[in-house]
Every structure is written in structure tokens, then in C-alpha cells.
């Protein structure tokens, strides 16, 4: 009996207008950014009472501070004439408008109106306090939501804490920070990190030693993740796409993987893991199989982290790590790749200096690491306005090189829609489905 | 001309002469005392010239006005001897007073 061919599934399509149209960017500014929970920064940036940071997105600016009773967040605007109150980050005892000196305490209450008597009481029934914004924390991140109604952060995150809590991101600290000013849509930048399908073509050096690079991806409500769950091969072995058998000594393949991650990415796994991995040459005999070599390298990394004064995250079993997968899209504008010893965190948004321009974005890359007590470095953000002249490491350079070509290529008259991979690019597909619900309402108009 | 002492958060002391009629804030700024910012210039608007004050051999430092006391309430780390140095004027009673700078300023 002939095998019945599997019927073709519907072809997922993405609208180029989502990346290219000014109208869609305006729609995002109106219907998206003010309705969702967004990462404003890290708790480690707000350690003492009065520490504040500002977070600008679309036409909005939010100031988040540590008040006497915990975190507070307000719209960063003086109710008098509209000047922004705070700029950048720092420590303050109050918010003071530099224009006419109106002041507000950390509770957002108006404390001074210069020459208030001039209003002859007309201000008495007027709301003069700062407009509040909801603020909460998860994973060591400070989250804000401008919509005072609606889901709590815990509800908004859906299954994410269940999968990612075991990594204890709140125990990590900044290892380095880069802020890129890119001439591409914020989604083009973010999506470069939302699937593993690009790895073979974009990072050919990596698939020599990264095991099986074939990924699977799944929606998790508004969010989504991808991982390596099928025909898993240990790190250090070559992709099955390649004819090569890889390193004759599998130990060298594992060490080469950790070397590439350390030197070409400088994130997720750490310098401590690379140093520990090299020790498999001493502790394992020649001829050790690749799986034993990989597991031993990871275990040595774990021991090194503990010796360095960090606690290993107790709940992070091999099973928990496998269930989480490698990469999460946290709707709308963050992506993370977590490991026990470190994590990569990406945050994308329209360039707030030109927020309706769909061809501009701010793209931030945060490398996080577990440090022993007091060992975390003081980290300054490296701002890069021209990534063609300044490197952020081989792997990220390769990703960034795709972005401007995608932004330009999608403007072709022949490019009517994108055709994402239904198995490996579900993060991207789910992203646009969710995004269109916010920006366009239930009807997407179809294409 | 009274001489006062500023103590920075690391414990280092610096002597500053305060001309009669001049404010301690302006004298400290002129002497380059780090941590006395005086962003508003002295009209009790900014809280960036705040110090913890202890009187010296000159006697009492005059008490804060009601308006200054209200403003000091905004301080997260207000103490009983919190003062705005823009409201303290050079006079004999100030001799030997000690101004301790808060660490966050």
C-alpha cells in the first residue's frame, strides 16, 4: 500500500509592513508599548534609596527609583509645562524640574510649586503629583507597565517563570553591556536572535563543534522558545550537515566549543567555564567519548563556579535545563539565552529620538554572569553607533551584518511576504501573531 | 571670619573659611568641596547642599526655618541634624562647626 503523503500545512506568512511602515510603527507606539510589561533595567542598578534610572520607549519616558518602601515608577514629565524631570540614571532625594523648580518627592507627591500663591488657589483641586506607572521585579529585572489596569507581571509572563526560575537570573550581574544604534526595525534586530535556523549559514565556524544545530520551536502563549530536542548530539561534535567527523579527540572538540563561545561571543557560558573545560585534558583519558567529555566539562564549570563563591542554582537540574531549551522570546521586545553560569539578554525598541521611524532602533545586549560575593565588575554601557567599524565579537558581528541587508531587502517590490520556517522559526511567527493582535486588533487583514 | 570643617564620606576633613554674610553652601563651592552641589543656587529648591551639622566652640547654629524643615522631610536619610547649607550664613556662632557630607550626594 502506498504511503499517503502528509498534507501540507498552511504556509506561515509575515507582512513586510510590520517592519517597514510608519503607520505600523505609530500603531505600535499607540497600542503596544503602553499596554505591556517592559524591562526598564536591572535591580542591581537601583540598590540604594534614591537610586533612579530612566527608560524611554516610543514617545514615553519612565523614571524608576528605589523609594523608602521599595521600587516606584512614574511618567518622567513635569505636570507644569511638560519638561522631562530626570535624565539617564543617578541618585536623588527628590525629582526636581530644572525649568521652574517644581519638586516631587520619591513617592511622586508634588512638594513645591514656586510662587504658588500666584494661582490664587486654582491649583488646589488640580492633580500635581507624578503619574504613576506599575513596577514589579522578576529575574533581577525591573519591569514596568504603563497600563494601570490589566494583568500583573506574574500573569503576563505566563509559563516563563516555570521554565526560567531555575536559572536564578536574579543572582547574576552585568558582565558587559552594549547599546547599538541601528538603522533597522527593532523587530529585525530582535528576530536575528529568535531562531536557531540561521546558525548553519550565518555562523559556519560554530557548527563545526556545536553538536546538532537542528532546532525546534514552540509558542508559549505570547512568548515562545526554541531548543535542541531532536537527535541531540553533544557539544564539541560537528553538525550532521557536515561530512567531517570532527576532532579525533572528542575532548578537543568540547574545549574548542567553549573557546569559541568565550572568544567569539563572551556570553552565556563564561570565562570560568572555558578555563574549567580545558581541565578535561587532565581528568579524562584519551579516547573518552564526546558525551562524557561534554558532561565532565559542564561539571567542572559547576565546581569552578562554586569554588569562586557562587552557589549553583539548586533547582537547575539537567532536566530543567533541557525543558527550558536554549532561547526565549519574551514578548514584545526581549530575548534571553540562559545557562547556569551566565545568560545573554537582548532588549530592542524603536529609537526614542525618532520613534515613528521604522528604520531605526536601539538594540541592547547584556551579558550576565554569576559572581562570587563582591566580585562583580563595575560595568559601563558601550554605545556603538556604527557597527561596521566596531566589533562586538565574531558571532554578534555575523548576526548584525544580516540586519541591514534584511531591512533593505524587504523593501524590494517582489518581496510581498516572509515565509518563516514552521518548525524552527515559531518564535518569529508567534511574535507577529501576538503583535498584530495588539497593533491591528483581531483582524490582520490577511495577505 | 568663622572657620568650619567639612568631613567627606571617607572621613577626610577640610577647613573652610566662611565670609561673614556668605552662605556655607557658597563658601564650600568656592573651596571645591565635593558633594556640595547647590544646583538651585540657594533658594531651597534642590536638596543638593545637604549636610549633617554639629555646632562647634562658637555655640549654636541657628535652627532651620519652617520652610527648610519641610523640605528636609523629603530626604530619605534625614537625621535630627540635617541642614541645607544654603540656609546657614557666616557669623561668629558658626566657628568650629562640623559639616558631615552624606555619602550619596
PDB file of C-alpha atoms in Angstrom, chain A residues 49 68 91 93-94 96-98 101-103 105-106 111-112 114, chain B residues 39-40 43-47 71 73-77 103-105:
ATOM      1  CA  UNK A  49      17.144  54.638  48.350  1.00  0.00           C
ATOM      2  CA  UNK A  68      11.836  54.321  51.078  1.00  0.00           C
ATOM      3  CA  UNK A  91      20.809  59.112  42.901  1.00  0.00           C
ATOM      4  CA  UNK A  93      16.359  62.653  47.115  1.00  0.00           C
ATOM      5  CA  UNK A  94      13.575  64.118  45.033  1.00  0.00           C
ATOM      6  CA  UNK A  96      13.168  68.441  40.598  1.00  0.00           C
ATOM      7  CA  UNK A  97      12.212  70.133  37.364  1.00  0.00           C
ATOM      8  CA  UNK A  98      15.180  72.090  36.086  1.00  0.00           C
ATOM      9  CA  UNK A 101      11.900  74.211  40.114  1.00  0.00           C
ATOM     10  CA  UNK A 102       8.704  72.310  40.801  1.00  0.00           C
ATOM     11  CA  UNK A 103       9.664  69.405  43.046  1.00  0.00           C
ATOM     12  CA  UNK A 105       9.333  63.506  46.462  1.00  0.00           C
ATOM     13  CA  UNK A 106      10.209  59.851  45.806  1.00  0.00           C
ATOM     14  CA  UNK A 111       6.263  69.115  47.288  1.00  0.00           C
ATOM     15  CA  UNK A 112       6.920  72.574  45.919  1.00  0.00           C
ATOM     16  CA  UNK A 114       7.432  78.128  43.246  1.00  0.00           C
TER      17      UNK A 114
ATOM     18  CA  UNK B  39      22.180  73.023  41.977  1.00  0.00           C
ATOM     19  CA  UNK B  40      19.417  75.604  42.579  1.00  0.00           C
ATOM     20  CA  UNK B  43      16.609  79.150  47.064  1.00  0.00           C
ATOM     21  CA  UNK B  44      15.709  75.923  48.898  1.00  0.00           C
ATOM     22  CA  UNK B  45      14.653  74.042  45.839  1.00  0.00           C
ATOM     23  CA  UNK B  46      17.106  71.235  45.242  1.00  0.00           C
ATOM     24  CA  UNK B  47      18.410  69.449  48.393  1.00  0.00           C
ATOM     25  CA  UNK B  71      11.997  70.478  52.559  1.00  0.00           C
ATOM     26  CA  UNK B  73      11.338  65.992  55.172  1.00  0.00           C
ATOM     27  CA  UNK B  74      11.870  64.890  51.564  1.00  0.00           C
ATOM     28  CA  UNK B  75      15.253  63.419  52.445  1.00  0.00           C
ATOM     29  CA  UNK B  76      15.362  59.649  52.533  1.00  0.00           C
ATOM     30  CA  UNK B  77      18.241  59.853  55.005  1.00  0.00           C
ATOM     31  CA  UNK B 103      27.620  59.507  51.093  1.00  0.00           C
ATOM     32  CA  UNK B 104      25.031  59.735  48.327  1.00  0.00           C
ATOM     33  CA  UNK B 105      25.329  63.406  47.433  1.00  0.00           C
TER      34      UNK B 105
END
